[in-house]
């Protein structure tokens, strides 16, 4: 028996939870993260708060990371990435490249938690002007402003009087090949809408949606409070174009409830961009030889009953590397991936004895 430890690729919410799960099961774990910090996209993109609790995102991720770094069974390598994988379950050798050069580490199994990236609104076929007009933002841009408590129009530094969200940008769109729903953006837009209303009580906030997809407790935690307590205005409509008009933004589309064209002036437009596999997820799928689905996320052939076992024996996946996921999905898939990865090791130990 050579591989006593499990290697986790990715230090975001899923990777941290997976590594913690492995350590909680009494097994050594090595977490590998190419960035110089832990916490994943919520920290890298400076998210303000997380759904449900509205806790500061950085604080929540630091708590998770702190639990891992305190564990005697866990080792973390920052600025490091995987470059190769050989061997079979229970006896694998993973090549790593980090600040000290390259090395080969033995391990029993691997968990891939390399996450997602935001859809690039420049690829959208609708004319939303993300790269044209400074006051057109994406969800993550507004998260960062909310974190700094500085929600202002980038064009003039003034707080907006009217702000709207445009849902389903880069998701549910056959023209660009992303037919899937990104799952989190209805909840995230509604959460951000509440925070804008709290920080700027005089700013009117609108959400233009095809249909709102709040699942689980987000309905009562975010959606109804957004309307009833914070007076966020939800408008069922399809936005087709954003134009500049006298220093403001003219938002054009169709009010699908009334069945008529719609034109409204806004100071800021926030595009609710969807989730796509990160460059790291695509790269790891290639290097580790993992099947991907047609969108580039890592395929779990046994899904929906086994959501974490990949096409390569001994390699498991967790979190948004598998598809659009919220933090609860990440915690769930990470826990299952930890269990599966440890059981591979235990089974190979039993065979070896
Ligand atoms: C604007 C926005 C706000 C959101 N807010 C919420 C919220 O409030 N509540 C909620 O439940 N969900 C929210 N989400 C979803 C949430 O961000 C994701 O569910 C979560 O970040 C996914 O975690 P992850 O660890 O799978 O991926 P990520 O957070 O993307 O982390 C992946 C990690 O893997 C690393 N990595 C990349 N390539 C490699 C490689 N080759 N080798 C090793 N590591 C690699 C990355 O550097 C990163 O650290 C939000 C999403 C968006 C778009
Ligand atoms: S979660 Fe909402 S905004 Fe996001 S793709 Fe699904 S329906 Fe569209």
Tab-separated table of C-alpha atoms and ligand atoms in Angstrom:
chain	number	residue	atom	x	y	z
A	1	UNK	CA	0.000	0.000	0.000
A	2	UNK	CA	1.695	3.221	-1.074
A	3	UNK	CA	-0.846	6.032	-1.077
A	4	UNK	CA	-1.805	7.032	2.436
A	5	UNK	CA	-3.181	10.412	1.605
A	6	UNK	CA	-5.868	11.933	-0.581
A	7	UNK	CA	-5.162	14.884	-2.832
A	8	UNK	CA	-7.828	17.588	-3.247
A	9	UNK	CA	-7.458	19.974	-6.193
A	10	UNK	CA	-9.025	23.379	-5.476
A	11	UNK	CA	-9.303	25.502	-2.333
A	12	UNK	CA	-12.813	26.911	-2.851
A	13	UNK	CA	-15.914	26.047	-0.799
A	14	UNK	CA	-16.100	22.552	-2.320
A	15	UNK	CA	-12.398	21.721	-2.035
A	16	UNK	CA	-12.194	23.019	1.539
A	17	UNK	CA	-15.240	21.000	2.563
A	18	UNK	CA	-13.919	17.885	0.805
A	19	UNK	CA	-10.516	18.190	2.469
A	20	UNK	CA	-12.151	18.754	5.861
A	21	UNK	CA	-14.309	15.691	5.292
A	22	UNK	CA	-11.255	13.564	4.534
A	23	UNK	CA	-9.465	14.832	7.661
A	24	UNK	CA	-12.617	14.293	9.771
A	25	UNK	CA	-12.585	10.680	8.580
A	26	UNK	CA	-9.062	10.364	9.990
A	27	UNK	CA	-7.175	10.358	6.705
A	28	UNK	CA	-4.295	12.573	5.623
A	29	UNK	CA	-5.164	15.127	2.972
A	30	UNK	CA	-3.133	17.407	0.724
A	31	UNK	CA	-5.015	20.385	-0.728
A	32	UNK	CA	-3.516	21.961	-3.847
A	33	UNK	CA	-4.548	25.483	-4.937
A	34	UNK	CA	-2.950	27.515	-7.760
A	35	UNK	CA	-3.894	30.875	-6.233
A	36	UNK	CA	-2.004	32.318	-3.269
A	37	UNK	CA	-5.087	32.172	-1.009
A	38	UNK	CA	-7.920	29.850	-0.041
A	39	UNK	CA	-11.651	30.534	-0.359
A	40	UNK	CA	-12.182	30.112	-4.111
A	41	UNK	CA	-14.318	32.371	-6.283
A	42	UNK	CA	-16.237	34.017	-3.381
A	43	UNK	CA	-12.919	35.413	-2.095
A	44	UNK	CA	-11.239	35.992	-5.479
A	45	UNK	CA	-14.237	37.947	-6.809
A	46	UNK	CA	-14.887	39.733	-3.497
A	47	UNK	CA	-18.459	38.565	-2.905
A	48	UNK	CA	-20.165	40.671	-0.237
A	49	UNK	CA	-22.266	38.166	1.669
A	50	UNK	CA	-23.662	34.677	1.330
A	51	UNK	CA	-27.290	33.690	0.956
A	52	UNK	CA	-29.387	32.626	3.858
A	53	UNK	CA	-27.281	33.992	6.679
A	54	UNK	CA	-26.106	37.166	4.854
A	55	UNK	CA	-22.760	36.530	6.558
A	56	UNK	CA	-19.730	38.320	5.111
A	57	UNK	CA	-18.409	35.944	2.401
A	58	UNK	CA	-14.729	36.408	3.247
A	59	UNK	CA	-15.368	35.723	6.951
A	60	UNK	CA	-17.345	32.565	6.136
A	61	UNK	CA	-14.621	31.246	3.810
A	62	UNK	CA	-11.859	32.137	6.304
A	63	UNK	CA	-13.683	30.116	8.963
A	64	UNK	CA	-13.802	27.087	6.661
A	65	UNK	CA	-10.156	27.502	5.644
A	66	UNK	CA	-9.124	28.004	9.284
A	67	UNK	CA	-10.723	24.721	10.314
A	68	UNK	CA	-8.708	22.944	7.634
A	69	UNK	CA	-5.354	24.577	8.312
A	70	UNK	CA	-5.729	23.775	12.027
A	71	UNK	CA	-6.124	20.064	11.282
A	72	UNK	CA	-3.022	17.975	11.977
A	73	UNK	CA	-4.012	15.698	9.079
A	74	UNK	CA	-4.161	18.458	6.461
A	75	UNK	CA	-1.443	20.059	4.375
A	76	UNK	CA	-2.094	22.964	1.996
A	77	UNK	CA	0.071	23.893	-1.001
A	78	UNK	CA	-0.675	27.315	-2.483
A	79	UNK	CA	0.600	28.524	-5.858
A	80	UNK	CA	0.604	24.892	-6.972
A	81	UNK	CA	-1.163	22.936	-9.723
A	82	UNK	CA	-1.378	19.320	-10.857
A	83	UNK	CA	0.392	18.426	-14.094
A	84	UNK	CA	0.015	14.633	-14.365
A	85	UNK	CA	-1.656	11.590	-12.812
A	86	UNK	CA	-0.624	7.943	-13.048
A	87	UNK	CA	-1.530	4.706	-11.310
A	88	UNK	CA	-4.709	3.050	-10.139
A	89	UNK	CA	-7.057	3.598	-7.155
A	90	UNK	CA	-5.172	3.176	-3.898
A	91	UNK	CA	-1.797	3.664	-5.566
A	92	UNK	CA	-1.645	6.875	-7.567
A	93	UNK	CA	1.142	9.317	-8.350
A	94	UNK	CA	0.217	12.925	-9.011
A	95	UNK	CA	2.699	15.374	-10.506
A	96	UNK	CA	2.624	18.842	-8.913
A	97	UNK	CA	4.244	22.082	-9.987
A	98	UNK	CA	4.682	24.769	-7.361
A	99	UNK	CA	6.984	27.525	-6.121
A	100	UNK	CA	9.699	24.973	-5.284
A	101	UNK	CA	9.580	23.284	-8.732
A	102	UNK	CA	7.969	19.983	-9.694
A	103	UNK	CA	7.525	16.851	-7.633
A	104	UNK	CA	5.572	13.604	-7.696
A	105	UNK	CA	3.361	12.852	-4.709
A	106	UNK	CA	1.824	9.449	-3.956
A	107	UNK	CA	-1.818	9.294	-3.025
A	108	UNK	CA	-4.704	6.849	-2.829
A	109	UNK	CA	-7.322	8.928	-4.642
A	110	UNK	CA	-7.983	12.427	-5.934
A	111	UNK	CA	-10.872	14.890	-5.548
A	112	UNK	CA	-11.237	17.559	-8.225
A	113	UNK	CA	-12.918	20.767	-6.961
A	114	UNK	CA	-11.659	23.268	-9.497
A	115	UNK	CA	-14.887	25.270	-9.752
A	116	UNK	CA	-16.499	27.657	-12.172
A	117	UNK	CA	-16.060	30.987	-13.880
A	118	UNK	CA	-18.619	33.676	-14.619
A	119	UNK	CA	-20.068	33.753	-18.108
A	120	UNK	CA	-18.365	36.493	-20.126
A	121	UNK	CA	-21.179	38.931	-21.044
A	122	UNK	CA	-19.197	39.928	-24.147
A	123	UNK	CA	-20.246	36.563	-25.632
A	124	UNK	CA	-23.943	37.329	-25.196
A	125	UNK	CA	-25.860	37.619	-28.461
A	126	UNK	CA	-28.185	40.285	-26.971
A	127	UNK	CA	-26.828	43.831	-27.059
A	128	UNK	CA	-26.259	44.528	-23.373
A	129	UNK	CA	-23.166	46.721	-23.801
A	130	UNK	CA	-21.102	45.284	-20.914
A	131	UNK	CA	-17.824	46.354	-22.491
A	132	UNK	CA	-19.346	49.503	-23.986
A	133	UNK	CA	-21.076	51.299	-21.110
A	134	UNK	CA	-19.349	51.657	-17.704
A	135	UNK	CA	-22.680	51.551	-15.838
A	136	UNK	CA	-23.485	48.067	-17.171
A	137	UNK	CA	-22.089	45.611	-14.613
A	138	UNK	CA	-22.202	41.884	-13.887
A	139	UNK	CA	-23.323	40.255	-10.613
A	140	UNK	CA	-19.769	39.877	-9.324
A	141	UNK	CA	-18.965	43.562	-10.012
A	142	UNK	CA	-21.897	44.608	-7.836
A	143	UNK	CA	-20.874	42.098	-5.119
A	144	UNK	CA	-17.531	43.875	-4.897
A	145	UNK	CA	-19.188	47.331	-4.667
A	146	UNK	CA	-21.559	46.062	-1.974
A	147	UNK	CA	-18.605	44.676	-0.027
A	148	UNK	CA	-16.998	48.137	-0.081
A	149	UNK	CA	-20.380	49.755	0.705
A	150	UNK	CA	-19.738	51.949	-2.338
A	151	UNK	CA	-22.509	51.289	-4.866
A	152	UNK	CA	-21.938	54.112	-7.350
A	153	UNK	CA	-22.212	54.568	-11.097
A	154	UNK	CA	-18.708	53.974	-12.484
A	155	UNK	CA	-19.386	56.688	-15.115
A	156	UNK	CA	-19.751	59.546	-12.611
A	157	UNK	CA	-19.176	58.226	-9.077
A	158	UNK	CA	-22.772	59.044	-8.047
A	159	UNK	CA	-25.126	56.591	-6.325
A	160	UNK	CA	-27.754	55.244	-8.757
A	161	UNK	CA	-31.405	56.306	-8.392
A	162	UNK	CA	-32.687	53.412	-10.514
A	163	UNK	CA	-30.918	50.083	-10.910
A	164	UNK	CA	-32.086	46.909	-12.622
A	165	UNK	CA	-30.960	43.300	-12.917
A	166	UNK	CA	-31.284	41.373	-16.184
A	167	UNK	CA	-31.660	37.649	-15.487
A	168	UNK	CA	-30.426	34.614	-17.440
A	169	UNK	CA	-27.424	36.262	-19.135
A	170	UNK	CA	-25.422	33.398	-20.641
A	171	UNK	CA	-27.814	30.729	-19.309
A	172	UNK	CA	-30.917	29.101	-20.788
A	173	UNK	CA	-29.675	30.346	-24.142
A	174	UNK	CA	-29.564	27.955	-27.080
A	175	UNK	CA	-27.847	30.512	-29.313
A	176	UNK	CA	-24.670	30.355	-27.247
A	177	UNK	CA	-24.976	26.662	-26.365
A	178	UNK	CA	-25.699	27.115	-22.637
A	179	UNK	CA	-29.201	25.681	-22.414
A	180	UNK	CA	-28.862	24.984	-18.706
A	181	UNK	CA	-30.117	27.141	-15.831
A	182	UNK	CA	-27.229	28.413	-13.687
A	183	UNK	CA	-29.286	27.809	-10.559
A	184	UNK	CA	-27.862	30.527	-8.301
A	185	UNK	CA	-28.395	33.803	-10.205
A	186	UNK	CA	-32.073	34.352	-9.300
A	187	UNK	CA	-31.189	34.007	-5.624
A	188	UNK	CA	-27.968	35.998	-5.894
A	189	UNK	CA	-29.638	38.873	-7.811
A	190	UNK	CA	-32.422	39.014	-5.214
A	191	UNK	CA	-29.871	38.981	-2.383
A	192	UNK	CA	-27.913	41.806	-4.028
A	193	UNK	CA	-31.180	43.717	-4.653
A	194	UNK	CA	-31.932	43.571	-0.907
A	195	UNK	CA	-28.419	44.802	-0.091
A	196	UNK	CA	-28.703	47.702	-2.572
A	197	UNK	CA	-32.015	48.732	-0.977
A	198	UNK	CA	-30.405	48.540	2.477
A	199	UNK	CA	-27.345	50.560	1.475
A	200	UNK	CA	-29.210	53.030	-0.792
A	201	UNK	CA	-32.812	53.305	0.478
A	202	UNK	CA	-33.652	55.924	-2.185
A	203	UNK	CA	-32.603	53.710	-5.096
A	204	UNK	CA	-35.438	51.959	-6.938
A	205	UNK	CA	-34.502	48.378	-7.804
A	206	UNK	CA	-36.039	46.251	-10.562
A	207	UNK	CA	-35.435	42.633	-11.581
A	208	UNK	CA	-36.334	41.662	-15.168
A	209	UNK	CA	-36.828	37.916	-15.355
A	210	UNK	CA	-38.078	35.176	-17.674
A	211	UNK	CA	-39.274	33.193	-14.645
A	212	UNK	CA	-37.840	33.324	-11.142
A	213	UNK	CA	-36.136	30.127	-10.040
A	214	UNK	CA	-35.713	30.172	-6.293
A	215	UNK	CA	-35.273	26.777	-4.920
A	216	UNK	CA	-35.474	25.421	-1.390
A	217	UNK	CA	-35.467	27.984	1.395
A	218	UNK	CA	-34.348	30.872	-0.826
A	219	UNK	CA	-38.040	31.498	-1.556
A	220	UNK	CA	-38.730	32.541	2.044
A	221	UNK	CA	-35.210	33.725	2.930
A	222	UNK	CA	-34.706	36.056	-0.039
A	223	UNK	CA	-37.514	36.257	-2.606
A	224	UNK	CA	-40.473	37.250	-0.438
A	225	UNK	CA	-38.472	39.586	1.864
A	226	UNK	CA	-37.042	41.284	-1.264
A	227	UNK	CA	-40.566	42.165	-2.369
A	228	UNK	CA	-42.440	42.621	0.898
A	229	UNK	CA	-39.827	44.229	3.129
A	230	UNK	CA	-37.428	45.837	0.662
A	231	UNK	CA	-39.850	46.715	-2.161
A	232	UNK	CA	-37.730	45.271	-4.959
A	233	UNK	CA	-39.861	45.313	-8.118
A	234	UNK	CA	-39.965	42.090	-10.143
A	235	UNK	CA	-40.995	42.510	-13.797
A	236	UNK	CA	-41.603	39.501	-16.026
A	237	UNK	CA	-39.945	40.487	-19.266
A	238	UNK	CA	-37.232	39.817	-21.795
A	239	UNK	CA	-34.569	42.480	-22.237
A	240	UNK	CA	-33.128	42.618	-25.724
A	241	UNK	CA	-31.006	45.769	-25.757
A	242	UNK	CA	-29.322	48.371	-23.552
A	243	UNK	CA	-28.470	51.757	-25.077
A	244	UNK	CA	-26.996	55.014	-23.833
A	245	UNK	CA	-29.548	57.867	-23.653
A	246	UNK	CA	-28.653	61.327	-22.281
A	247	UNK	CA	-26.124	59.977	-19.788
A	248	UNK	CA	-28.421	57.187	-18.584
A	249	UNK	CA	-29.149	53.671	-19.838
A	250	UNK	CA	-32.220	52.903	-21.922
A	251	UNK	CA	-33.305	49.332	-21.314
A	252	UNK	CA	-35.424	47.880	-24.097
A	253	UNK	CA	-37.401	44.668	-24.238
A	254	UNK	CA	-40.825	43.158	-23.895
A	255	UNK	CA	-43.070	43.077	-20.849
A	256	UNK	CA	-44.235	39.504	-21.278
A	257	UNK	CA	-47.105	39.773	-18.756
A	258	UNK	CA	-48.669	42.704	-20.603
A	259	UNK	CA	-47.452	41.434	-23.990
A	260	UNK	CA	-46.124	44.828	-25.080
A	261	UNK	CA	-42.776	46.482	-25.823
A	262	UNK	CA	-41.049	48.123	-22.874
A	263	UNK	CA	-38.493	50.936	-22.588
A	264	UNK	CA	-37.200	52.090	-19.192
A	265	UNK	CA	-34.416	54.442	-18.153
A	266	UNK	CA	-31.918	53.169	-15.588
A	267	UNK	CA	-28.713	54.473	-13.982
A	268	UNK	CA	-27.157	51.041	-13.601
A	269	UNK	CA	-27.830	47.678	-15.241
A	270	UNK	CA	-26.561	44.474	-13.604
A	271	UNK	CA	-26.288	41.393	-15.804
A	272	UNK	CA	-27.052	38.158	-13.947
A	273	UNK	CA	-24.311	36.138	-15.589
A	274	UNK	CA	-24.381	32.358	-15.375
A	275	UNK	CA	-21.799	29.758	-14.379
A	276	UNK	CA	-19.422	28.002	-16.773
A	277	UNK	CA	-16.638	25.514	-15.987
A	278	UNK	CA	-13.444	27.313	-14.949
A	279	UNK	CA	-10.349	27.131	-17.133
A	280	UNK	CA	-8.845	25.025	-14.315
A	281	UNK	CA	-11.740	22.542	-14.495
A	282	UNK	CA	-11.286	22.125	-18.251
A	283	UNK	CA	-7.526	21.799	-17.821
A	284	UNK	CA	-7.795	19.206	-15.035
A	285	UNK	CA	-10.334	17.183	-17.037
A	286	UNK	CA	-7.792	17.053	-19.862
A	287	UNK	CA	-4.735	16.306	-17.714
A	288	UNK	CA	-6.463	13.699	-15.527
A	289	UNK	CA	-8.352	12.179	-18.486
A	290	UNK	CA	-11.874	12.813	-17.138
A	291	UNK	CA	-14.967	12.754	-19.344
A	292	UNK	CA	-16.755	16.104	-19.556
A	293	UNK	CA	-20.369	16.824	-20.423
A	294	UNK	CA	-21.224	18.905	-23.473
A	295	UNK	CA	-20.821	22.134	-21.487
A	296	UNK	CA	-17.321	21.245	-20.263
A	297	UNK	CA	-18.296	20.384	-16.666
A	298	UNK	CA	-16.884	17.120	-15.299
A	299	UNK	CA	-19.158	14.203	-16.011
A	300	UNK	CA	-20.448	11.979	-13.209
A	301	UNK	CA	-21.750	8.954	-15.156
A	302	UNK	CA	-23.660	7.565	-12.123
A	303	UNK	CA	-25.621	10.771	-11.545
A	304	UNK	CA	-28.175	11.471	-10.084
A	305	UNK	CA	-27.634	8.705	-7.524
A	306	UNK	CA	-23.851	9.061	-7.478
A	307	UNK	CA	-23.000	12.684	-8.219
A	308	UNK	CA	-19.249	12.585	-7.551
A	309	UNK	CA	-17.670	9.507	-9.183
A	310	UNK	CA	-15.959	10.515	-12.428
A	311	UNK	CA	-15.152	8.395	-15.472
A	312	UNK	CA	-11.648	7.656	-14.090
A	313	UNK	CA	-11.465	5.140	-11.215
A	314	UNK	CA	-10.052	6.724	-8.067
A	315	UNK	CA	-10.886	10.289	-9.132
A	316	UNK	CA	-13.929	12.080	-7.686
A	317	UNK	CA	-15.298	15.580	-8.262
A	318	UNK	CA	-17.127	18.086	-6.086
A	319	UNK	CA	-18.806	21.490	-6.294
A	320	UNK	CA	-19.173	23.702	-9.327
A	321	UNK	CA	-16.657	21.643	-11.355
A	322	UNK	CA	-19.622	19.262	-11.759
A	323	UNK	CA	-22.127	21.927	-12.867
A	324	UNK	CA	-23.968	24.994	-11.553
A	325	UNK	CA	-23.997	24.724	-7.746
A	326	UNK	CA	-24.691	26.842	-4.714
A	327	UNK	CA	-22.776	26.570	-1.461
A	328	UNK	CA	-25.116	23.922	-0.071
A	329	UNK	CA	-24.609	21.791	-3.195
A	330	UNK	CA	-20.845	22.224	-2.730
A	331	UNK	CA	-20.991	21.068	0.889
A	332	UNK	CA	-23.095	18.037	-0.097
A	333	UNK	CA	-21.029	16.868	-3.047
A	334	UNK	CA	-17.796	17.539	-1.139
A	335	UNK	CA	-18.946	15.343	1.739
A	336	UNK	CA	-19.838	12.503	-0.599
A	337	UNK	CA	-16.582	12.881	-2.545
A	338	UNK	CA	-14.598	12.726	0.729
A	339	UNK	CA	-16.428	9.551	1.736
A	340	UNK	CA	-15.878	7.893	-1.645
A	341	UNK	CA	-12.217	8.921	-1.804
A	342	UNK	CA	-11.516	7.563	1.690
A	343	UNK	CA	-13.394	4.335	0.964
A	344	UNK	CA	-11.142	3.718	-2.068
A	345	UNK	CA	-8.157	3.893	0.238
A	346	UNK	CA	-9.680	1.698	2.917
A	347	UNK	CA	-10.694	-0.927	0.346
A	348	UNK	CA	-7.210	-1.023	-1.171
A	349	UNK	CA	-5.746	-1.324	2.349
A	350	UNK	CA	-8.021	-4.325	3.041
A	351	UNK	CA	-6.954	-5.979	-0.207
A	352	UNK	CA	-3.301	-5.288	0.642
A	353	UNK	CA	-3.507	-6.879	4.129
B	1	LIG	C1	-21.982	36.488	-8.136
B	1	LIG	C2	-22.181	35.186	-7.421
B	1	LIG	C3	-22.536	35.203	-6.079
B	1	LIG	C4	-22.759	33.992	-5.413
B	1	LIG	N1	-23.219	34.031	-4.131
B	1	LIG	C5	-23.621	32.854	-3.563
B	1	LIG	C6	-24.295	32.846	-2.321
B	1	LIG	O1	-24.519	33.897	-1.706
B	1	LIG	N2	-24.707	31.650	-1.821
B	1	LIG	C7	-24.496	30.468	-2.471
B	1	LIG	O2	-24.924	29.432	-1.968
B	1	LIG	N3	-23.831	30.448	-3.641
B	1	LIG	C8	-23.409	31.604	-4.194
B	1	LIG	N4	-22.777	31.577	-5.400
B	1	LIG	C9	-22.303	30.268	-5.921
B	1	LIG	C10	-20.958	29.933	-5.244
B	1	LIG	O3	-20.047	30.972	-5.524
B	1	LIG	C11	-20.448	28.596	-5.762
B	1	LIG	O4	-21.378	27.588	-5.410
B	1	LIG	C12	-19.100	28.197	-5.133
B	1	LIG	O5	-18.151	29.233	-5.198
B	1	LIG	C13	-18.543	26.981	-5.858
B	1	LIG	O6	-17.456	26.516	-5.095
B	1	LIG	P1	-16.315	25.606	-5.736
B	1	LIG	O7	-15.338	25.356	-4.657
B	1	LIG	O8	-16.936	24.462	-6.424
B	1	LIG	O9	-15.674	26.510	-6.876
B	1	LIG	P2	-14.868	27.881	-6.788
B	1	LIG	O10	-15.417	28.761	-5.733
B	1	LIG	O11	-14.816	28.376	-8.192
B	1	LIG	O12	-13.407	27.435	-6.311
B	1	LIG	C14	-12.607	26.639	-7.158
B	1	LIG	C15	-11.172	26.700	-6.666
B	1	LIG	O13	-10.390	25.825	-7.484
B	1	LIG	C16	-9.189	26.489	-7.828
B	1	LIG	N5	-8.629	25.927	-9.065
B	1	LIG	C17	-8.857	26.325	-10.339
B	1	LIG	N6	-8.094	25.598	-11.192
B	1	LIG	C18	-7.398	24.719	-10.431
B	1	LIG	C19	-6.432	23.696	-10.735
B	1	LIG	N7	-6.045	23.451	-11.968
B	1	LIG	N8	-5.922	22.978	-9.701
B	1	LIG	C20	-6.304	23.214	-8.421
B	1	LIG	N9	-7.208	24.177	-8.096
B	1	LIG	C21	-7.740	24.921	-9.089
B	1	LIG	C22	-9.588	27.952	-7.956
B	1	LIG	O14	-8.457	28.807	-7.868
B	1	LIG	C23	-10.556	28.080	-6.784
B	1	LIG	O15	-9.871	28.407	-5.594
B	1	LIG	C24	-22.549	32.755	-6.087
B	1	LIG	C25	-22.152	32.742	-7.424
B	1	LIG	C26	-22.009	33.936	-8.101
B	1	LIG	C27	-21.700	33.887	-9.552
B	2	LIG	S1	-31.123	30.897	-11.756
B	2	LIG	FE1	-32.572	32.394	-12.612
B	2	LIG	S2	-31.261	33.896	-13.697
B	2	LIG	FE2	-30.023	32.078	-13.345
B	2	LIG	S3	-30.235	30.924	-15.244
B	2	LIG	FE3	-31.753	30.116	-13.777
B	2	LIG	S4	-33.640	31.252	-14.191
B	2	LIG	FE4	-31.945	32.363	-15.184
